[in-house]
Every structure is written in structure tokens, then in C-alpha cells.
Amino acid sequence: MKTRISFQEAPKGLMDGLMKTHLYLKKSGLDAKLIELINFRVSQINECAYCLDMHHKDAIQLGESEQRLYSLAAWRETPYYSKAERAALAYAESLTQLNKHEFAEKEWEELVQYFSTADIANLTLAITQINTWNRINRAFGTVPGNYQPGEHEVAPAVAV
């Protein structure tokens, strides 16, 4: 794989909004491990190698298990995920594959059993953001393998 556009070559300010959204989501109250599960699953669907490498490492650092990560592509077939996680993963898959799946009322009913309206709004933002990052990294040709956990953390000086 060859980098087409490095983040250093990107126009100044291009990533500012995404980084502010990242900081917002970190402060949203959503469970960080759940966000990483969603990030990893969506990155599997979108085949984004850079994001898979990154979110695997970040999830492990948060205490996620290898078993839950390597089984995530088949989460419906395993006992490793809570009902709330299953509802969030189904929602993430539906939003990621809008062209293939109609979002069913049954999925919504599952989601509202475990998450507040604010949580669902924040989950929606998290899902759309990882989809955006997947597309940017795929388009830019960002090379996976060298990510270090915390490498892309937002500096405290960034205002939301």
C-alpha cells in the first residue's frame, strides 16, 4: 500500500472538525470500550486496514479481550457481547450499510431498551464519524501497522 495523501499534506483545518467531534464523543458519556467495538466493526465492514490496526490497539489498551475482537465479525453467533452491545452493533451495521439494509423498527426497539435518546444521538455520531475516517484513510492510502495507542489524541487546547 502506498500513501496517496499524508495528513501533513492535507489542507490546514481539514481535520479540525473531525478532531473536535472525537473530543466531544470522548466526553459524551458513552462507554469507551463500546465505541471501540463499534469502530472496529464498522472498519471491518469498510475494509479499512489502518482503522482496524488503530482500533484493535486502542481497544486492547482499554482492556478489551482478543476473543471479543477477533469474533466481532460474527458477533451474532457468539455469547461474548451484552444485549446493549448487540443492539449498538446492529445499529452500527445498519447505518454503515444503508444501501444494503433497511433499518428495521425491531432494531430501533432494541436500541431504545438500552440507550437514552442522547446516547442514541451520540452513537449515531460515533458511527458516522468512523465511517468518515474509514473513507478518508482508504482514499488517502494511509498505511497501517505503525499506529501507537493515543497517537491521535486531541490536544487539550482544542476547544469544542
PDB file of N, CA and C in Angstrom, residues 38-112:
ATOM      1  N   ILE A  38     -17.577  -0.609  18.190  1.00  0.00           N
ATOM      2  CA  ILE A  38     -18.265  -0.056  17.013  1.00  0.00           C
ATOM      3  C   ILE A  38     -17.232   0.351  15.961  1.00  0.00           C
ATOM      4  N   ASN A  39     -16.187   1.064  16.389  1.00  0.00           N
ATOM      5  CA  ASN A  39     -15.151   1.494  15.443  1.00  0.00           C
ATOM      6  C   ASN A  39     -14.518   0.301  14.735  1.00  0.00           C
ATOM      7  N   PHE A  40     -14.252  -0.754  15.496  1.00  0.00           N
ATOM      8  CA  PHE A  40     -13.628  -1.937  14.918  1.00  0.00           C
ATOM      9  C   PHE A  40     -14.580  -2.641  13.952  1.00  0.00           C
ATOM     10  N   ARG A  41     -15.840  -2.805  14.353  1.00  0.00           N
ATOM     11  CA  ARG A  41     -16.809  -3.497  13.487  1.00  0.00           C
ATOM     12  C   ARG A  41     -17.061  -2.724  12.197  1.00  0.00           C
ATOM     13  N   VAL A  42     -17.268  -1.445  12.298  1.00  0.00           N
ATOM     14  CA  VAL A  42     -17.509  -0.632  11.092  1.00  0.00           C
ATOM     15  C   VAL A  42     -16.274  -0.661  10.188  1.00  0.00           C
ATOM     16  N   SER A  43     -15.088  -0.628  10.790  1.00  0.00           N
ATOM     17  CA  SER A  43     -13.856  -0.688   9.995  1.00  0.00           C
ATOM     18  C   SER A  43     -13.691  -2.037   9.311  1.00  0.00           C
ATOM     19  N   GLN A  44     -14.199  -3.117   9.930  1.00  0.00           N
ATOM     20  CA  GLN A  44     -14.213  -4.421   9.257  1.00  0.00           C
ATOM     21  C   GLN A  44     -15.104  -4.353   8.024  1.00  0.00           C
ATOM     22  N   ILE A  45     -16.299  -3.828   8.196  1.00  0.00           N
ATOM     23  CA  ILE A  45     -17.250  -3.739   7.076  1.00  0.00           C
ATOM     24  C   ILE A  45     -16.661  -2.917   5.937  1.00  0.00           C
ATOM     25  N   ASN A  46     -16.017  -1.804   6.275  1.00  0.00           N
ATOM     26  CA  ASN A  46     -15.466  -0.897   5.266  1.00  0.00           C
ATOM     27  C   ASN A  46     -14.067  -1.292   4.805  1.00  0.00           C
ATOM     28  N   GLU A  47     -13.527  -2.381   5.364  1.00  0.00           N
ATOM     29  CA  GLU A  47     -12.211  -2.888   4.988  1.00  0.00           C
ATOM     30  C   GLU A  47     -11.119  -1.825   5.073  1.00  0.00           C
ATOM     31  N   CYS A  48     -11.129  -1.092   6.185  1.00  0.00           N
ATOM     32  CA  CYS A  48     -10.124  -0.054   6.400  1.00  0.00           C
ATOM     33  C   CYS A  48      -9.021  -0.613   7.293  1.00  0.00           C
ATOM     34  N   ALA A  49      -7.924  -1.016   6.681  1.00  0.00           N
ATOM     35  CA  ALA A  49      -6.828  -1.657   7.409  1.00  0.00           C
ATOM     36  C   ALA A  49      -6.211  -0.722   8.448  1.00  0.00           C
ATOM     37  N   TYR A  50      -6.052   0.554   8.101  1.00  0.00           N
ATOM     38  CA  TYR A  50      -5.464   1.488   9.067  1.00  0.00           C
ATOM     39  C   TYR A  50      -6.337   1.575  10.322  1.00  0.00           C
ATOM     40  N   CYS A  51      -7.639   1.722  10.133  1.00  0.00           N
ATOM     41  CA  CYS A  51      -8.542   1.852  11.284  1.00  0.00           C
ATOM     42  C   CYS A  51      -8.647   0.544  12.057  1.00  0.00           C
ATOM     43  N   LEU A  52      -8.575  -0.591  11.387  1.00  0.00           N
ATOM     44  CA  LEU A  52      -8.574  -1.872  12.099  1.00  0.00           C
ATOM     45  C   LEU A  52      -7.357  -1.979  13.010  1.00  0.00           C
ATOM     46  N   ASP A  53      -6.199  -1.622  12.495  1.00  0.00           N
ATOM     47  CA  ASP A  53      -4.983  -1.643  13.299  1.00  0.00           C
ATOM     48  C   ASP A  53      -5.126  -0.696  14.494  1.00  0.00           C
ATOM     49  N   MET A  54      -5.554   0.515  14.230  1.00  0.00           N
ATOM     50  CA  MET A  54      -5.685   1.533  15.272  1.00  0.00           C
ATOM     51  C   MET A  54      -6.679   1.117  16.353  1.00  0.00           C
ATOM     52  N   HIS A  55      -7.885   0.728  15.949  1.00  0.00           N
ATOM     53  CA  HIS A  55      -8.935   0.457  16.929  1.00  0.00           C
ATOM     54  C   HIS A  55      -8.734  -0.875  17.646  1.00  0.00           C
ATOM     55  N   HIS A  56      -8.021  -1.805  17.034  1.00  0.00           N
ATOM     56  CA  HIS A  56      -7.637  -3.023  17.749  1.00  0.00           C
ATOM     57  C   HIS A  56      -6.711  -2.648  18.904  1.00  0.00           C
ATOM     58  N   LYS A  57      -5.691  -1.865  18.601  1.00  0.00           N
ATOM     59  CA  LYS A  57      -4.726  -1.460  19.625  1.00  0.00           C
ATOM     60  C   LYS A  57      -5.375  -0.611  20.716  1.00  0.00           C
ATOM     61  N   ASP A  58      -6.252   0.328  20.315  1.00  0.00           N
ATOM     62  CA  ASP A  58      -6.931   1.163  21.309  1.00  0.00           C
ATOM     63  C   ASP A  58      -7.865   0.324  22.191  1.00  0.00           C
ATOM     64  N   ALA A  59      -8.566  -0.629  21.596  1.00  0.00           N
ATOM     65  CA  ALA A  59      -9.477  -1.487  22.363  1.00  0.00           C
ATOM     66  C   ALA A  59      -8.708  -2.337  23.370  1.00  0.00           C
ATOM     67  N   ILE A  60      -7.610  -2.901  22.953  1.00  0.00           N
ATOM     68  CA  ILE A  60      -6.781  -3.710  23.847  1.00  0.00           C
ATOM     69  C   ILE A  60      -6.282  -2.849  25.006  1.00  0.00           C
ATOM     70  N   GLN A  61      -5.859  -1.646  24.698  1.00  0.00           N
ATOM     71  CA  GLN A  61      -5.375  -0.742  25.751  1.00  0.00           C
ATOM     72  C   GLN A  61      -6.484  -0.428  26.769  1.00  0.00           C
ATOM     73  N   LEU A  62      -7.741  -0.404  26.316  1.00  0.00           N
ATOM     74  CA  LEU A  62      -8.875  -0.154  27.207  1.00  0.00           C
ATOM     75  C   LEU A  62      -9.291  -1.409  27.987  1.00  0.00           C
ATOM     76  N   GLY A  63      -8.649  -2.538  27.705  1.00  0.00           N
ATOM     77  CA  GLY A  63      -8.964  -3.767  28.423  1.00  0.00           C
ATOM     78  C   GLY A  63      -9.870  -4.725  27.672  1.00  0.00           C
ATOM     79  N   GLU A  64     -10.116  -4.454  26.396  1.00  0.00           N
ATOM     80  CA  GLU A  64     -10.941  -5.357  25.597  1.00  0.00           C
ATOM     81  C   GLU A  64     -10.171  -6.650  25.373  1.00  0.00           C
ATOM     82  N   SER A  65     -10.901  -7.760  25.204  1.00  0.00           N
ATOM     83  CA  SER A  65     -10.237  -9.047  25.009  1.00  0.00           C
ATOM     84  C   SER A  65     -10.008  -9.336  23.523  1.00  0.00           C
ATOM     85  N   GLU A  66      -8.944 -10.086  23.272  1.00  0.00           N
ATOM     86  CA  GLU A  66      -8.660 -10.532  21.907  1.00  0.00           C
ATOM     87  C   GLU A  66      -9.839 -11.341  21.367  1.00  0.00           C
ATOM     88  N   GLN A  67     -10.408 -12.209  22.203  1.00  0.00           N
ATOM     89  CA  GLN A  67     -11.501 -13.075  21.775  1.00  0.00           C
ATOM     90  C   GLN A  67     -12.682 -12.259  21.254  1.00  0.00           C
ATOM     91  N   ARG A  68     -13.067 -11.214  21.980  1.00  0.00           N
ATOM     92  CA  ARG A  68     -14.193 -10.388  21.536  1.00  0.00           C
ATOM     93  C   ARG A  68     -13.853  -9.625  20.258  1.00  0.00           C
ATOM     94  N   LEU A  69     -12.605  -9.257  20.085  1.00  0.00           N
ATOM     95  CA  LEU A  69     -12.213  -8.544  18.869  1.00  0.00           C
ATOM     96  C   LEU A  69     -12.155  -9.466  17.664  1.00  0.00           C
ATOM     97  N   TYR A  70     -11.506 -10.629  17.808  1.00  0.00           N
ATOM     98  CA  TYR A  70     -11.423 -11.487  16.620  1.00  0.00           C
ATOM     99  C   TYR A  70     -12.748 -12.147  16.287  1.00  0.00           C
ATOM    100  N   SER A  71     -13.698 -12.143  17.210  1.00  0.00           N
ATOM    101  CA  SER A  71     -15.028 -12.709  16.950  1.00  0.00           C
ATOM    102  C   SER A  71     -16.044 -11.670  16.486  1.00  0.00           C
ATOM    103  N   LEU A  72     -15.641 -10.423  16.438  1.00  0.00           N
ATOM    104  CA  LEU A  72     -16.598  -9.345  16.182  1.00  0.00           C
ATOM    105  C   LEU A  72     -17.305  -9.460  14.831  1.00  0.00           C
ATOM    106  N   ALA A  73     -16.639  -9.982  13.831  1.00  0.00           N
ATOM    107  CA  ALA A  73     -17.280 -10.131  12.518  1.00  0.00           C
ATOM    108  C   ALA A  73     -18.452 -11.118  12.577  1.00  0.00           C
ATOM    109  N   ALA A  74     -18.455 -11.984  13.589  1.00  0.00           N
ATOM    110  CA  ALA A  74     -19.526 -12.979  13.762  1.00  0.00           C
ATOM    111  C   ALA A  74     -20.226 -12.783  15.109  1.00  0.00           C
ATOM    112  N   TRP A  75     -20.403 -11.542  15.535  1.00  0.00           N
ATOM    113  CA  TRP A  75     -20.937 -11.254  16.874  1.00  0.00           C
ATOM    114  C   TRP A  75     -22.309 -11.874  17.118  1.00  0.00           C
ATOM    115  N   ARG A  76     -23.113 -12.040  16.098  1.00  0.00           N
ATOM    116  CA  ARG A  76     -24.445 -12.638  16.277  1.00  0.00           C
ATOM    117  C   ARG A  76     -24.365 -14.118  16.673  1.00  0.00           C
ATOM    118  N   GLU A  77     -23.237 -14.743  16.375  1.00  0.00           N
ATOM    119  CA  GLU A  77     -23.066 -16.179  16.599  1.00  0.00           C
ATOM    120  C   GLU A  77     -22.312 -16.506  17.883  1.00  0.00           C
ATOM    121  N   THR A  78     -22.018 -15.496  18.701  1.00  0.00           N
ATOM    122  CA  THR A  78     -21.211 -15.711  19.901  1.00  0.00           C
ATOM    123  C   THR A  78     -21.946 -15.234  21.153  1.00  0.00           C
ATOM    124  N   PRO A  79     -21.546 -15.730  22.323  1.00  0.00           N
ATOM    125  CA  PRO A  79     -22.158 -15.288  23.582  1.00  0.00           C
ATOM    126  C   PRO A  79     -21.371 -14.162  24.258  1.00  0.00           C
ATOM    127  N   TYR A  80     -20.409 -13.556  23.590  1.00  0.00           N
ATOM    128  CA  TYR A  80     -19.465 -12.647  24.234  1.00  0.00           C
ATOM    129  C   TYR A  80     -19.934 -11.215  24.400  1.00  0.00           C
ATOM    130  N   TYR A  81     -21.062 -10.842  23.828  1.00  0.00           N
ATOM    131  CA  TYR A  81     -21.482  -9.449  23.818  1.00  0.00           C
ATOM    132  C   TYR A  81     -22.807  -9.294  24.564  1.00  0.00           C
ATOM    133  N   SER A  82     -22.924  -8.197  25.301  1.00  0.00           N
ATOM    134  CA  SER A  82     -24.153  -7.932  26.054  1.00  0.00           C
ATOM    135  C   SER A  82     -25.291  -7.581  25.094  1.00  0.00           C
ATOM    136  N   LYS A  83     -26.501  -7.570  25.617  1.00  0.00           N
ATOM    137  CA  LYS A  83     -27.653  -7.186  24.794  1.00  0.00           C
ATOM    138  C   LYS A  83     -27.533  -5.750  24.313  1.00  0.00           C
ATOM    139  N   ALA A  84     -27.030  -4.876  25.163  1.00  0.00           N
ATOM    140  CA  ALA A  84     -26.835  -3.477  24.763  1.00  0.00           C
ATOM    141  C   ALA A  84     -25.791  -3.378  23.649  1.00  0.00           C
ATOM    142  N   GLU A  85     -24.690  -4.105  23.780  1.00  0.00           N
ATOM    143  CA  GLU A  85     -23.665  -4.098  22.732  1.00  0.00           C
ATOM    144  C   GLU A  85     -24.227  -4.646  21.431  1.00  0.00           C
ATOM    145  N   ARG A  86     -25.025  -5.690  21.517  1.00  0.00           N
ATOM    146  CA  ARG A  86     -25.633  -6.265  20.313  1.00  0.00           C
ATOM    147  C   ARG A  86     -26.550  -5.260  19.616  1.00  0.00           C
ATOM    148  N   ALA A  87     -27.322  -4.540  20.417  1.00  0.00           N
ATOM    149  CA  ALA A  87     -28.212  -3.521  19.842  1.00  0.00           C
ATOM    150  C   ALA A  87     -27.387  -2.428  19.154  1.00  0.00           C
ATOM    151  N   ALA A  88     -26.309  -1.997  19.793  1.00  0.00           N
ATOM    152  CA  ALA A  88     -25.455  -0.955  19.216  1.00  0.00           C
ATOM    153  C   ALA A  88     -24.746  -1.456  17.952  1.00  0.00           C
ATOM    154  N   LEU A  89     -24.284  -2.702  17.964  1.00  0.00           N
ATOM    155  CA  LEU A  89     -23.617  -3.260  16.779  1.00  0.00           C
ATOM    156  C   LEU A  89     -24.588  -3.402  15.605  1.00  0.00           C
ATOM    157  N   ALA A  90     -25.815  -3.835  15.883  1.00  0.00           N
ATOM    158  CA  ALA A  90     -26.822  -3.936  14.818  1.00  0.00           C
ATOM    159  C   ALA A  90     -27.099  -2.552  14.224  1.00  0.00           C
ATOM    160  N   TYR A  91     -27.197  -1.551  15.092  1.00  0.00           N
ATOM    161  CA  TYR A  91     -27.423  -0.177  14.644  1.00  0.00           C
ATOM    162  C   TYR A  91     -26.244   0.305  13.795  1.00  0.00           C
ATOM    163  N   ALA A  92     -25.026   0.025  14.252  1.00  0.00           N
ATOM    164  CA  ALA A  92     -23.836   0.441  13.511  1.00  0.00           C
ATOM    165  C   ALA A  92     -23.799  -0.202  12.127  1.00  0.00           C
ATOM    166  N   GLU A  93     -24.122  -1.475  12.063  1.00  0.00           N
ATOM    167  CA  GLU A  93     -24.132  -2.158  10.768  1.00  0.00           C
ATOM    168  C   GLU A  93     -25.205  -1.586   9.849  1.00  0.00           C
ATOM    169  N   SER A  94     -26.377  -1.310  10.398  1.00  0.00           N
ATOM    170  CA  SER A  94     -27.461  -0.750   9.578  1.00  0.00           C
ATOM    171  C   SER A  94     -27.084   0.605   9.001  1.00  0.00           C
ATOM    172  N   LEU A  95     -26.516   1.478   9.834  1.00  0.00           N
ATOM    173  CA  LEU A  95     -26.137   2.808   9.338  1.00  0.00           C
ATOM    174  C   LEU A  95     -24.986   2.743   8.350  1.00  0.00           C
ATOM    175  N   THR A  96     -24.080   1.803   8.556  1.00  0.00           N
ATOM    176  CA  THR A  96     -22.923   1.671   7.674  1.00  0.00           C
ATOM    177  C   THR A  96     -23.312   1.102   6.313  1.00  0.00           C
ATOM    178  N   GLN A  97     -24.302   0.232   6.303  1.00  0.00           N
ATOM    179  CA  GLN A  97     -24.707  -0.431   5.063  1.00  0.00           C
ATOM    180  C   GLN A  97     -26.115  -0.011   4.642  1.00  0.00           C
ATOM    181  N   LEU A  98     -26.380   1.274   4.683  1.00  0.00           N
ATOM    182  CA  LEU A  98     -27.706   1.784   4.319  1.00  0.00           C
ATOM    183  C   LEU A  98     -28.135   1.355   2.926  1.00  0.00           C
ATOM    184  N   ASN A  99     -27.194   1.183   2.025  1.00  0.00           N
ATOM    185  CA  ASN A  99     -27.533   0.784   0.660  1.00  0.00           C
ATOM    186  C   ASN A  99     -27.945  -0.687   0.567  1.00  0.00           C
ATOM    187  N   LYS A 100     -27.634  -1.492   1.615  1.00  0.00           N
ATOM    188  CA  LYS A 100     -27.942  -2.919   1.581  1.00  0.00           C
ATOM    189  C   LYS A 100     -29.081  -3.312   2.518  1.00  0.00           C
ATOM    190  N   HIS A 101     -29.243  -2.557   3.598  1.00  0.00           N
ATOM    191  CA  HIS A 101     -30.209  -2.941   4.619  1.00  0.00           C
ATOM    192  C   HIS A 101     -31.120  -1.780   4.965  1.00  0.00           C
ATOM    193  N   GLU A 102     -32.371  -2.088   5.105  1.00  0.00           N
ATOM    194  CA  GLU A 102     -33.315  -1.100   5.615  1.00  0.00           C
ATOM    195  C   GLU A 102     -33.270  -1.186   7.132  1.00  0.00           C
ATOM    196  N   PHE A 103     -33.200  -0.033   7.775  1.00  0.00           N
ATOM    197  CA  PHE A 103     -33.178  -0.035   9.232  1.00  0.00           C
ATOM    198  C   PHE A 103     -34.571  -0.429   9.714  1.00  0.00           C
ATOM    199  N   ALA A 104     -34.637  -1.535  10.435  1.00  0.00           N
ATOM    200  CA  ALA A 104     -35.913  -2.096  10.861  1.00  0.00           C
ATOM    201  C   ALA A 104     -36.358  -1.509  12.200  1.00  0.00           C
ATOM    202  N   GLU A 105     -37.644  -1.402  12.354  1.00  0.00           N
ATOM    203  CA  GLU A 105     -38.215  -0.904  13.612  1.00  0.00           C
ATOM    204  C   GLU A 105     -37.800  -1.796  14.782  1.00  0.00           C
ATOM    205  N   LYS A 106     -37.643  -3.091  14.517  1.00  0.00           N
ATOM    206  CA  LYS A 106     -37.207  -4.023  15.565  1.00  0.00           C
ATOM    207  C   LYS A 106     -35.836  -3.629  16.116  1.00  0.00           C
ATOM    208  N   GLU A 107     -34.936  -3.214  15.239  1.00  0.00           N
ATOM    209  CA  GLU A 107     -33.614  -2.781  15.681  1.00  0.00           C
ATOM    210  C   GLU A 107     -33.708  -1.530  16.551  1.00  0.00           C
ATOM    211  N   TRP A 108     -34.585  -0.616  16.156  1.00  0.00           N
ATOM    212  CA  TRP A 108     -34.783   0.604  16.951  1.00  0.00           C
ATOM    213  C   TRP A 108     -35.343   0.256  18.328  1.00  0.00           C
ATOM    214  N   GLU A 109     -36.305  -0.626  18.373  1.00  0.00           N
ATOM    215  CA  GLU A 109     -36.899  -1.036  19.645  1.00  0.00           C
ATOM    216  C   GLU A 109     -35.871  -1.677  20.561  1.00  0.00           C
ATOM    217  N   GLU A 110     -34.940  -2.429  20.007  1.00  0.00           N
ATOM    218  CA  GLU A 110     -33.849  -2.999  20.805  1.00  0.00           C
ATOM    219  C   GLU A 110     -32.950  -1.891  21.340  1.00  0.00           C
ATOM    220  N   LEU A 111     -32.608  -0.958  20.498  1.00  0.00           N
ATOM    221  CA  LEU A 111     -31.703   0.125  20.864  1.00  0.00           C
ATOM    222  C   LEU A 111     -32.259   0.960  22.014  1.00  0.00           C
ATOM    223  N   VAL A 112     -33.540   1.335  21.937  1.00  0.00           N
ATOM    224  CA  VAL A 112     -34.115   2.205  22.971  1.00  0.00           C
ATOM    225  C   VAL A 112     -34.294   1.496  24.314  1.00  0.00           C
TER     226      VAL A 112
END
